[in-house]
Short mmCIF file of N, CA and C in Angstrom, two decimals:
data_model
loop_
_atom_site.label_atom_id
_atom_site.label_comp_id
_atom_site.label_asym_id
_atom_site.label_seq_id
_atom_site.Cartn_x
_atom_site.Cartn_y
_atom_site.Cartn_z
N MET A 1 -28.18 49.23 -47.56
CA MET A 1 -28.78 50.43 -48.78
C MET A 1 -29.68 49.80 -49.59
N THR A 2 -30.71 50.80 -49.72
CA THR A 2 -31.82 50.58 -50.44
C THR A 2 -31.74 50.31 -51.46
N THR A 3 -32.60 48.80 -52.04
CA THR A 3 -32.51 48.42 -53.16
C THR A 3 -33.64 49.02 -54.34
N ILE A 4 -33.46 49.67 -55.21
CA ILE A 4 -34.37 50.41 -56.14
C ILE A 4 -34.43 49.36 -57.62
N SER A 5 -35.71 48.78 -57.93
CA SER A 5 -35.92 48.07 -58.98
C SER A 5 -36.72 48.59 -59.79
N ILE A 6 -36.44 48.39 -61.00
CA ILE A 6 -37.55 48.90 -61.99
C ILE A 6 -37.94 47.96 -63.35
N ILE A 7 -39.17 47.48 -62.93
CA ILE A 7 -39.93 46.04 -63.64
C ILE A 7 -40.25 47.09 -64.75
N CYS A 8 -39.57 46.38 -65.93
CA CYS A 8 -40.37 47.13 -66.85
C CYS A 8 -40.66 46.05 -68.21
N VAL A 9 -41.93 46.55 -69.14
CA VAL A 9 -42.05 45.62 -70.14
C VAL A 9 -41.11 45.88 -71.67
N GLY A 10 -40.86 45.13 -71.95
CA GLY A 10 -39.81 45.03 -73.28
C GLY A 10 -38.41 45.39 -73.05
N LYS A 11 -37.81 45.09 -73.98
CA LYS A 11 -36.16 45.30 -74.09
C LYS A 11 -36.07 47.03 -74.89
N ILE A 12 -34.79 47.17 -74.14
CA ILE A 12 -34.43 48.61 -75.23
C ILE A 12 -33.70 48.06 -76.29
N LYS A 13 -33.71 48.57 -77.20
CA LYS A 13 -32.93 48.44 -78.62
C LYS A 13 -32.23 49.24 -79.00
N GLU A 14 -32.47 50.72 -78.82
CA GLU A 14 -31.75 51.99 -79.45
C GLU A 14 -30.57 52.18 -78.75
N LYS A 15 -29.26 52.64 -78.72
CA LYS A 15 -28.27 52.86 -78.15
C LYS A 15 -28.13 53.58 -76.91
N TYR A 16 -28.86 55.07 -77.86
CA TYR A 16 -28.70 56.13 -77.42
C TYR A 16 -29.34 56.58 -75.93
N TRP A 17 -30.34 55.16 -75.55
CA TRP A 17 -31.17 55.15 -74.31
C TRP A 17 -30.54 54.04 -73.41
N ASN A 18 -29.98 52.99 -73.95
CA ASN A 18 -29.16 52.18 -73.24
C ASN A 18 -27.75 52.81 -72.64
N ASP A 19 -26.94 53.71 -73.78
CA ASP A 19 -26.46 54.61 -73.03
C ASP A 19 -26.78 55.53 -71.79
N ALA A 20 -27.83 56.18 -71.93
CA ALA A 20 -28.19 56.89 -70.63
C ALA A 20 -28.55 55.76 -69.68
N ILE A 21 -29.32 54.90 -69.98
CA ILE A 21 -29.67 53.87 -68.37
C ILE A 21 -28.15 53.72 -67.83
N ALA A 22 -27.36 53.40 -68.49
CA ALA A 22 -25.98 52.64 -68.25
C ALA A 22 -25.37 54.01 -67.44
N GLU A 23 -25.21 55.44 -67.74
CA GLU A 23 -24.76 56.19 -66.90
C GLU A 23 -25.53 56.36 -65.67
N TYR A 24 -26.72 56.68 -65.60
CA TYR A 24 -27.44 56.64 -64.42
C TYR A 24 -27.56 55.65 -63.81
N SER A 25 -27.37 54.62 -64.39
CA SER A 25 -27.20 53.11 -63.03
C SER A 25 -25.57 53.28 -62.56
N LYS A 26 -24.86 53.92 -63.37
CA LYS A 26 -23.31 54.15 -62.51
C LYS A 26 -23.18 55.37 -61.30
N ARG A 27 -23.74 55.87 -61.84
CA ARG A 27 -24.45 57.05 -60.74
C ARG A 27 -24.57 56.83 -59.88
N LEU A 28 -26.10 55.95 -59.96
CA LEU A 28 -26.89 55.09 -58.61
C LEU A 28 -26.00 54.46 -57.61
N SER A 29 -25.06 53.90 -58.39
CA SER A 29 -24.11 53.13 -57.85
C SER A 29 -23.73 53.47 -56.48
N ARG A 30 -23.56 54.28 -56.04
CA ARG A 30 -23.26 55.05 -54.86
C ARG A 30 -24.28 55.20 -53.49
N TYR A 31 -25.39 55.19 -54.29
CA TYR A 31 -26.82 55.08 -53.60
C TYR A 31 -27.29 54.21 -53.22
N CYS A 32 -27.33 53.18 -54.09
CA CYS A 32 -28.66 52.18 -53.63
C CYS A 32 -27.94 51.01 -54.89
N LYS A 33 -28.70 49.81 -54.20
CA LYS A 33 -28.53 48.69 -55.46
C LYS A 33 -29.43 48.78 -56.55
N LEU A 34 -29.07 48.88 -57.95
CA LEU A 34 -30.49 49.18 -58.46
C LEU A 34 -30.51 47.30 -59.79
N ASN A 35 -31.73 47.39 -59.57
CA ASN A 35 -31.88 46.23 -60.85
C ASN A 35 -33.25 46.66 -61.49
N ILE A 36 -32.49 46.29 -62.66
CA ILE A 36 -33.72 46.33 -64.11
C ILE A 36 -34.11 45.27 -64.63
N ILE A 37 -35.65 45.05 -64.43
CA ILE A 37 -35.83 43.97 -64.70
C ILE A 37 -36.79 43.54 -65.99
N GLU A 38 -36.63 43.45 -67.05
CA GLU A 38 -37.38 43.52 -68.12
C GLU A 38 -38.06 41.86 -68.63
N VAL A 39 -39.34 42.29 -69.23
CA VAL A 39 -40.25 41.54 -69.05
C VAL A 39 -40.54 41.02 -69.93
N PRO A 40 -40.59 40.25 -71.32
CA PRO A 40 -41.18 40.61 -72.62
C PRO A 40 -42.52 41.02 -72.95
N ASP A 41 -42.61 41.56 -74.01
CA ASP A 41 -43.88 42.20 -74.15
C ASP A 41 -44.55 41.56 -75.06
N GLU A 42 -45.72 41.55 -75.33
CA GLU A 42 -45.93 41.06 -75.89
C GLU A 42 -47.16 41.80 -77.39
N LYS A 43 -47.11 41.34 -78.44
CA LYS A 43 -46.69 41.98 -79.93
C LYS A 43 -48.62 42.13 -80.03
N THR A 44 -48.56 43.78 -80.10
CA THR A 44 -50.31 43.90 -80.56
C THR A 44 -50.80 44.54 -81.67
N PRO A 45 -51.59 43.77 -82.23
CA PRO A 45 -52.06 44.40 -83.55
C PRO A 45 -52.35 45.34 -84.17
N ASP A 46 -52.07 45.83 -85.10
CA ASP A 46 -52.22 47.15 -85.45
C ASP A 46 -53.72 47.23 -85.45
N ASN A 47 -54.72 48.30 -84.98
CA ASN A 47 -55.63 48.36 -84.48
C ASN A 47 -56.70 47.10 -83.87
N ALA A 48 -56.01 47.24 -83.31
CA ALA A 48 -56.56 46.02 -82.14
C ALA A 48 -57.79 46.35 -81.64
N PRO A 49 -59.31 45.65 -81.36
CA PRO A 49 -60.27 46.01 -80.30
C PRO A 49 -59.39 46.38 -78.94
N GLU A 50 -60.63 46.87 -78.32
CA GLU A 50 -60.12 47.18 -77.08
C GLU A 50 -59.87 45.93 -75.82
N ALA A 51 -60.87 44.93 -76.58
CA ALA A 51 -60.89 43.51 -75.71
C ALA A 51 -59.73 42.76 -75.81
N ILE A 52 -59.18 42.82 -77.35
CA ILE A 52 -57.26 42.50 -77.83
C ILE A 52 -56.43 43.19 -76.60
N GLU A 53 -56.62 44.48 -76.45
CA GLU A 53 -55.63 45.05 -75.64
C GLU A 53 -55.80 44.66 -74.21
N GLU A 54 -57.04 44.60 -73.89
CA GLU A 54 -56.78 44.19 -71.98
C GLU A 54 -56.64 43.03 -72.40
N GLN A 55 -56.57 41.51 -72.88
CA GLN A 55 -56.15 40.56 -73.24
C GLN A 55 -54.01 40.55 -73.17
N ILE A 56 -53.75 41.56 -73.76
CA ILE A 56 -52.22 42.17 -73.66
C ILE A 56 -51.74 42.37 -72.69
N LYS A 57 -52.40 43.54 -71.87
CA LYS A 57 -52.36 44.19 -70.81
C LYS A 57 -52.21 43.25 -69.30
N LYS A 58 -53.00 42.39 -69.62
CA LYS A 58 -53.12 41.36 -68.74
C LYS A 58 -52.00 40.18 -68.42
N LYS A 59 -51.76 39.92 -70.11
CA LYS A 59 -50.66 38.98 -69.97
C LYS A 59 -49.11 39.64 -69.46
N GLU A 60 -49.19 40.81 -70.17
CA GLU A 60 -48.00 41.75 -69.58
C GLU A 60 -47.94 41.98 -68.02
N GLY A 61 -48.99 41.85 -67.52
CA GLY A 61 -49.58 42.41 -66.03
C GLY A 61 -49.04 40.81 -65.39
N ASP A 62 -49.50 39.99 -65.83
CA ASP A 62 -49.03 38.51 -65.22
C ASP A 62 -47.09 38.70 -65.07
N LYS A 63 -46.92 39.00 -66.60
CA LYS A 63 -45.37 38.43 -66.14
C LYS A 63 -44.76 39.49 -65.02
N ILE A 64 -45.63 40.77 -65.08
CA ILE A 64 -44.84 42.01 -64.24
C ILE A 64 -45.60 41.39 -62.23
N LEU A 65 -46.10 40.60 -62.59
CA LEU A 65 -46.72 40.48 -60.84
C LEU A 65 -45.42 39.42 -60.99
N LYS A 66 -45.22 38.24 -61.77
CA LYS A 66 -44.71 37.22 -61.32
C LYS A 66 -43.04 37.72 -60.84
N ALA A 67 -42.48 39.01 -61.62
CA ALA A 67 -41.40 39.45 -61.25
C ALA A 67 -41.07 40.27 -59.81
N LEU A 68 -42.50 40.75 -59.41
CA LEU A 68 -42.51 41.29 -57.88
C LEU A 68 -41.82 40.31 -56.90
N ASP A 69 -41.15 41.14 -56.07
CA ASP A 69 -40.56 40.51 -54.70
C ASP A 69 -41.78 40.98 -53.61
N PRO A 70 -42.35 40.11 -53.45
CA PRO A 70 -43.52 40.01 -52.36
C PRO A 70 -43.45 40.83 -50.94
N ASN A 71 -41.91 41.23 -50.65
CA ASN A 71 -41.66 41.84 -49.62
C ASN A 71 -41.08 43.24 -49.92
N GLY A 72 -41.30 43.77 -51.39
CA GLY A 72 -40.61 45.49 -51.73
C GLY A 72 -42.03 45.60 -52.16
N LEU A 73 -41.66 47.37 -51.73
CA LEU A 73 -42.81 48.18 -51.56
C LEU A 73 -43.23 48.65 -53.31
N VAL A 74 -44.48 48.30 -54.24
CA VAL A 74 -44.27 48.30 -55.11
C VAL A 74 -45.11 49.72 -55.70
N CYS A 75 -44.44 50.60 -56.78
CA CYS A 75 -45.09 51.79 -56.64
C CYS A 75 -45.06 51.93 -58.83
N ALA A 76 -46.14 51.68 -58.88
CA ALA A 76 -46.34 52.01 -60.30
C ALA A 76 -46.85 53.36 -60.81
N LEU A 77 -46.06 53.51 -62.12
CA LEU A 77 -45.75 54.58 -62.94
C LEU A 77 -47.09 54.78 -63.73
N ALA A 78 -48.09 55.57 -63.24
CA ALA A 78 -49.50 55.59 -63.78
C ALA A 78 -50.12 56.96 -64.01
N ILE A 79 -50.64 57.85 -65.43
CA ILE A 79 -51.07 59.13 -65.76
C ILE A 79 -51.69 59.57 -64.49
N LYS A 80 -52.34 58.77 -63.76
CA LYS A 80 -53.48 59.38 -62.93
C LYS A 80 -53.04 59.26 -61.52
N GLY A 81 -51.44 59.02 -61.27
CA GLY A 81 -50.85 59.01 -60.24
C GLY A 81 -50.87 59.71 -59.23
N LYS A 82 -50.02 60.09 -58.29
CA LYS A 82 -49.59 61.19 -57.40
C LYS A 82 -48.31 61.93 -57.81
N LYS A 83 -48.58 63.48 -58.32
CA LYS A 83 -47.56 63.79 -58.79
C LYS A 83 -46.57 64.62 -57.62
N HIS A 84 -45.51 64.88 -58.17
CA HIS A 84 -44.22 65.02 -57.17
C HIS A 84 -43.17 65.85 -57.35
N THR A 85 -42.61 66.67 -56.94
CA THR A 85 -41.70 67.35 -56.99
C THR A 85 -40.50 66.85 -57.05
N SER A 86 -39.43 67.19 -57.20
CA SER A 86 -38.01 66.13 -57.38
C SER A 86 -37.87 66.09 -55.55
N GLU A 87 -38.46 67.48 -55.35
CA GLU A 87 -37.74 67.40 -53.39
C GLU A 87 -39.27 66.38 -52.62
N SER A 88 -40.49 66.53 -53.37
CA SER A 88 -41.05 65.69 -52.56
C SER A 88 -40.83 64.31 -52.99
N PHE A 89 -40.39 63.85 -54.14
CA PHE A 89 -40.36 62.40 -54.29
C PHE A 89 -38.94 61.99 -53.65
N SER A 90 -38.05 62.69 -53.53
CA SER A 90 -36.81 62.56 -52.73
C SER A 90 -37.22 62.21 -51.16
N GLU A 91 -38.41 63.06 -50.52
CA GLU A 91 -38.90 62.83 -49.22
C GLU A 91 -39.61 61.36 -49.61
N PHE A 92 -40.36 61.09 -50.55
CA PHE A 92 -41.09 59.72 -50.52
C PHE A 92 -39.97 58.40 -50.50
N ILE A 93 -38.95 58.85 -51.24
CA ILE A 93 -37.84 57.57 -51.21
C ILE A 93 -37.50 57.67 -50.15
N ASN A 94 -37.18 58.34 -49.08
CA ASN A 94 -36.37 58.68 -47.96
C ASN A 94 -37.47 58.01 -47.13
N ASN A 95 -38.70 58.64 -46.88
CA ASN A 95 -39.73 58.02 -45.47
C ASN A 95 -39.94 56.35 -45.96
N GLN A 96 -39.68 56.08 -47.04
CA GLN A 96 -40.05 54.32 -47.24
C GLN A 96 -38.71 53.89 -46.70
N GLY A 97 -36.87 54.42 -46.24
CA GLY A 97 -36.59 53.85 -45.57
C GLY A 97 -36.27 53.79 -44.43
N ILE A 98 -37.19 55.04 -43.87
CA ILE A 98 -37.64 55.49 -42.30
C ILE A 98 -38.98 54.03 -41.65
N ARG A 99 -39.57 53.95 -42.75
CA ARG A 99 -40.35 53.08 -42.16
C ARG A 99 -39.93 51.66 -42.52
N GLY A 100 -39.00 51.46 -42.85
CA GLY A 100 -38.40 50.16 -43.18
C GLY A 100 -38.67 49.33 -44.04
N VAL A 101 -38.82 50.35 -45.45
CA VAL A 101 -38.87 49.29 -46.53
C VAL A 101 -37.46 49.42 -47.21
N SER A 102 -37.01 48.35 -47.59
CA SER A 102 -35.39 48.03 -48.08
C SER A 102 -35.60 47.62 -49.26
N HIS A 103 -36.83 47.83 -50.02
CA HIS A 103 -36.79 47.43 -51.99
C HIS A 103 -37.80 47.49 -52.00
N ILE A 104 -37.21 49.17 -52.99
CA ILE A 104 -38.71 49.84 -53.75
C ILE A 104 -39.21 49.83 -55.05
N GLN A 105 -40.05 49.25 -55.45
CA GLN A 105 -40.27 48.35 -57.05
C GLN A 105 -41.04 49.38 -57.81
N PHE A 106 -40.59 50.16 -59.25
CA PHE A 106 -40.91 50.92 -59.51
C PHE A 106 -41.49 49.94 -61.31
N VAL A 107 -42.76 50.39 -60.96
CA VAL A 107 -43.62 49.55 -62.32
C VAL A 107 -43.44 50.45 -63.78
N ILE A 108 -43.33 50.08 -64.85
CA ILE A 108 -43.52 50.04 -66.52
C ILE A 108 -43.87 49.94 -66.80
N GLY A 109 -45.17 49.86 -67.42
CA GLY A 109 -45.89 49.15 -68.11
C GLY A 109 -45.58 49.59 -69.90
N GLY A 110 -46.16 48.49 -70.28
CA GLY A 110 -45.47 48.62 -72.05
C GLY A 110 -46.22 49.53 -72.39
N SER A 111 -46.66 49.59 -73.81
CA SER A 111 -47.40 50.66 -74.87
C SER A 111 -48.83 50.80 -74.48
N LEU A 112 -49.47 49.87 -73.90
CA LEU A 112 -50.59 49.84 -73.54
C LEU A 112 -51.03 50.19 -71.74
N GLY A 113 -50.15 50.55 -71.29
CA GLY A 113 -50.05 50.79 -69.97
C GLY A 113 -49.78 49.23 -69.14
N LEU A 114 -50.23 49.46 -68.12
CA LEU A 114 -50.59 48.79 -66.48
C LEU A 114 -51.66 48.01 -66.80
N SER A 115 -51.54 46.64 -66.20
CA SER A 115 -53.28 45.74 -66.16
C SER A 115 -53.74 46.32 -64.67
N LYS A 116 -55.53 46.18 -64.56
CA LYS A 116 -55.70 46.21 -63.69
C LYS A 116 -55.09 45.43 -61.98
N GLU A 117 -54.45 44.46 -62.44
CA GLU A 117 -54.12 43.76 -61.56
C GLU A 117 -52.94 44.15 -60.74
N VAL A 118 -52.07 44.57 -61.63
CA VAL A 118 -50.69 45.47 -61.41
C VAL A 118 -50.87 46.78 -60.45
N LEU A 119 -52.31 47.51 -60.69
CA LEU A 119 -52.59 48.68 -60.47
C LEU A 119 -53.05 48.48 -58.97
N ASP A 120 -53.74 47.31 -58.85
CA ASP A 120 -54.04 47.08 -57.68
C ASP A 120 -53.34 46.51 -56.92
N ARG A 121 -52.23 46.17 -57.25
CA ARG A 121 -51.20 45.42 -56.35
C ARG A 121 -50.27 46.27 -56.05
N ALA A 122 -50.48 47.85 -56.62
CA ALA A 122 -49.33 48.78 -55.91
C ALA A 122 -49.58 49.22 -54.91
N SER A 123 -48.92 49.65 -54.08
CA SER A 123 -49.19 50.81 -52.99
C SER A 123 -49.08 52.04 -53.25
N ALA A 124 -48.25 52.29 -54.32
CA ALA A 124 -48.29 53.65 -54.77
C ALA A 124 -48.58 53.95 -56.13
N HIS A 125 -49.21 54.72 -56.32
CA HIS A 125 -49.64 54.96 -58.00
C HIS A 125 -48.61 56.16 -58.42
N ILE A 126 -47.94 56.38 -59.54
CA ILE A 126 -46.55 57.60 -58.73
C ILE A 126 -46.99 58.15 -60.45
N SER A 127 -47.15 59.96 -60.98
CA SER A 127 -47.34 59.93 -62.38
C SER A 127 -46.06 61.15 -62.51
N PHE A 128 -45.62 61.13 -63.64
CA PHE A 128 -44.33 62.30 -63.69
C PHE A 128 -44.76 63.11 -64.52
N SER A 129 -46.18 62.85 -65.48
CA SER A 129 -46.59 64.21 -66.40
C SER A 129 -48.26 63.31 -66.29
N ASP A 130 -48.94 64.36 -67.13
CA ASP A 130 -50.39 64.17 -67.94
C ASP A 130 -50.26 63.64 -69.12
N MET A 131 -49.16 63.65 -69.30
CA MET A 131 -48.48 63.25 -70.77
C MET A 131 -48.17 61.60 -70.92
N THR A 132 -48.23 61.66 -72.17
CA THR A 132 -47.97 59.71 -72.16
C THR A 132 -46.37 59.71 -72.75
N PHE A 133 -45.31 59.00 -71.83
CA PHE A 133 -43.97 59.04 -72.90
C PHE A 133 -44.25 57.68 -73.37
N PRO A 134 -43.09 57.23 -74.00
CA PRO A 134 -42.82 55.88 -74.62
C PRO A 134 -41.94 55.42 -73.07
N HIS A 135 -41.93 54.30 -73.37
CA HIS A 135 -41.34 53.17 -72.06
C HIS A 135 -39.96 53.53 -72.08
N GLN A 136 -39.35 53.31 -73.23
CA GLN A 136 -38.02 53.46 -73.09
C GLN A 136 -37.67 55.07 -72.28
N MET A 137 -38.15 56.00 -72.84
CA MET A 137 -38.09 57.07 -72.41
C MET A 137 -38.37 57.22 -70.65
N MET A 138 -39.36 56.73 -70.37
CA MET A 138 -39.79 56.75 -68.96
C MET A 138 -38.70 55.79 -68.23
N ARG A 139 -38.04 55.24 -68.58
CA ARG A 139 -36.86 54.39 -68.09
C ARG A 139 -36.00 55.37 -67.00
N VAL A 140 -35.91 56.20 -68.74
CA VAL A 140 -34.32 57.12 -68.50
C VAL A 140 -35.02 58.31 -67.62
N ILE A 141 -36.30 58.94 -67.88
CA ILE A 141 -36.46 59.94 -66.63
C ILE A 141 -36.74 59.29 -65.30
N LEU A 142 -37.28 58.41 -65.10
CA LEU A 142 -37.51 57.49 -63.80
C LEU A 142 -36.05 57.38 -63.02
N LEU A 143 -34.98 57.00 -63.97
CA LEU A 143 -33.59 56.32 -63.24
C LEU A 143 -32.93 57.94 -63.12
N GLU A 144 -33.18 59.34 -63.81
CA GLU A 144 -32.62 60.25 -63.76
C GLU A 144 -33.35 60.96 -62.23
N GLN A 145 -34.60 61.00 -62.09
CA GLN A 145 -35.25 61.54 -60.97
C GLN A 145 -35.13 60.67 -59.54
N VAL A 146 -34.55 59.51 -59.89
CA VAL A 146 -34.05 58.31 -58.46
C VAL A 146 -32.97 59.00 -58.31
N TYR A 147 -31.95 59.39 -59.11
CA TYR A 147 -30.93 59.98 -59.02
C TYR A 147 -30.82 60.83 -58.25
N ARG A 148 -31.49 61.71 -58.89
CA ARG A 148 -31.91 63.80 -58.33
C ARG A 148 -32.26 63.43 -56.48
N ALA A 149 -33.17 62.69 -56.96
CA ALA A 149 -33.24 62.23 -55.40
C ALA A 149 -32.30 62.13 -54.42
N TYR A 150 -31.52 61.07 -54.62
CA TYR A 150 -30.54 60.97 -53.57
C TYR A 150 -29.73 61.58 -53.68
N LYS A 151 -29.54 62.97 -54.60
CA LYS A 151 -28.38 63.99 -54.53
C LYS A 151 -29.00 65.08 -53.77
N ILE A 152 -30.48 65.18 -53.58
CA ILE A 152 -31.10 66.28 -52.80
C ILE A 152 -30.95 65.55 -51.25
N LEU A 153 -31.06 64.49 -51.12
CA LEU A 153 -31.21 63.11 -49.64
C LEU A 153 -29.67 63.55 -48.87
N ALA A 154 -28.78 63.38 -50.32
CA ALA A 154 -27.36 63.86 -49.63
C ALA A 154 -27.01 65.44 -49.34
N ASN A 155 -27.61 65.92 -49.62
CA ASN A 155 -27.46 67.24 -50.23
C ASN A 155 -26.10 67.99 -50.75
N GLU A 156 -26.12 66.96 -51.93
CA GLU A 156 -24.99 66.82 -52.78
C GLU A 156 -25.70 68.22 -53.99
N PRO A 157 -24.78 69.12 -54.38
CA PRO A 157 -25.17 69.70 -55.80
C PRO A 157 -26.03 69.19 -56.37
N TYR A 158 -26.79 69.44 -57.62
CA TYR A 158 -27.17 68.63 -58.84
C TYR A 158 -28.23 70.14 -59.67
N HIS A 159 -27.79 69.66 -60.86
CA HIS A 159 -28.25 70.86 -61.48
C HIS A 159 -29.98 70.90 -61.48
N LYS A 160 -29.91 72.02 -61.83
CA LYS A 160 -31.73 72.51 -61.85
C LYS A 160 -32.33 72.55 -63.54
#
């Protein structure tokens, strides 16, 4: 069984996001082993200059890099990444298993995005949209799409 890890910056405080995460985590338990690893976010001052924002991204990136399994495939969620349909995303996940990858790690950055070091470490960059989403929402969107991918791979019906 493949292990899917989501490495993300910050904790989710809102009950509605936590409820959605718990629901998709439960649904995914039939298909994969799921880990959600939260690394602490750094406080970003209002109107921080770009140099400070880069330092913050680097600090968060260092925490992400420490949380990664060196043997797992790293997929960074990034606006400039490859866009997939639900079907091609399911093929992407399936192809990793065919290649012998047993651990897929999806990385979601904090409010400032991902550091260059994390982007460089990633074997794949995946984009869900040209739009920016709050990282709490992105976690739910990612879980839903991973669940949809496994439903597609199992030839099981799922709402469109």
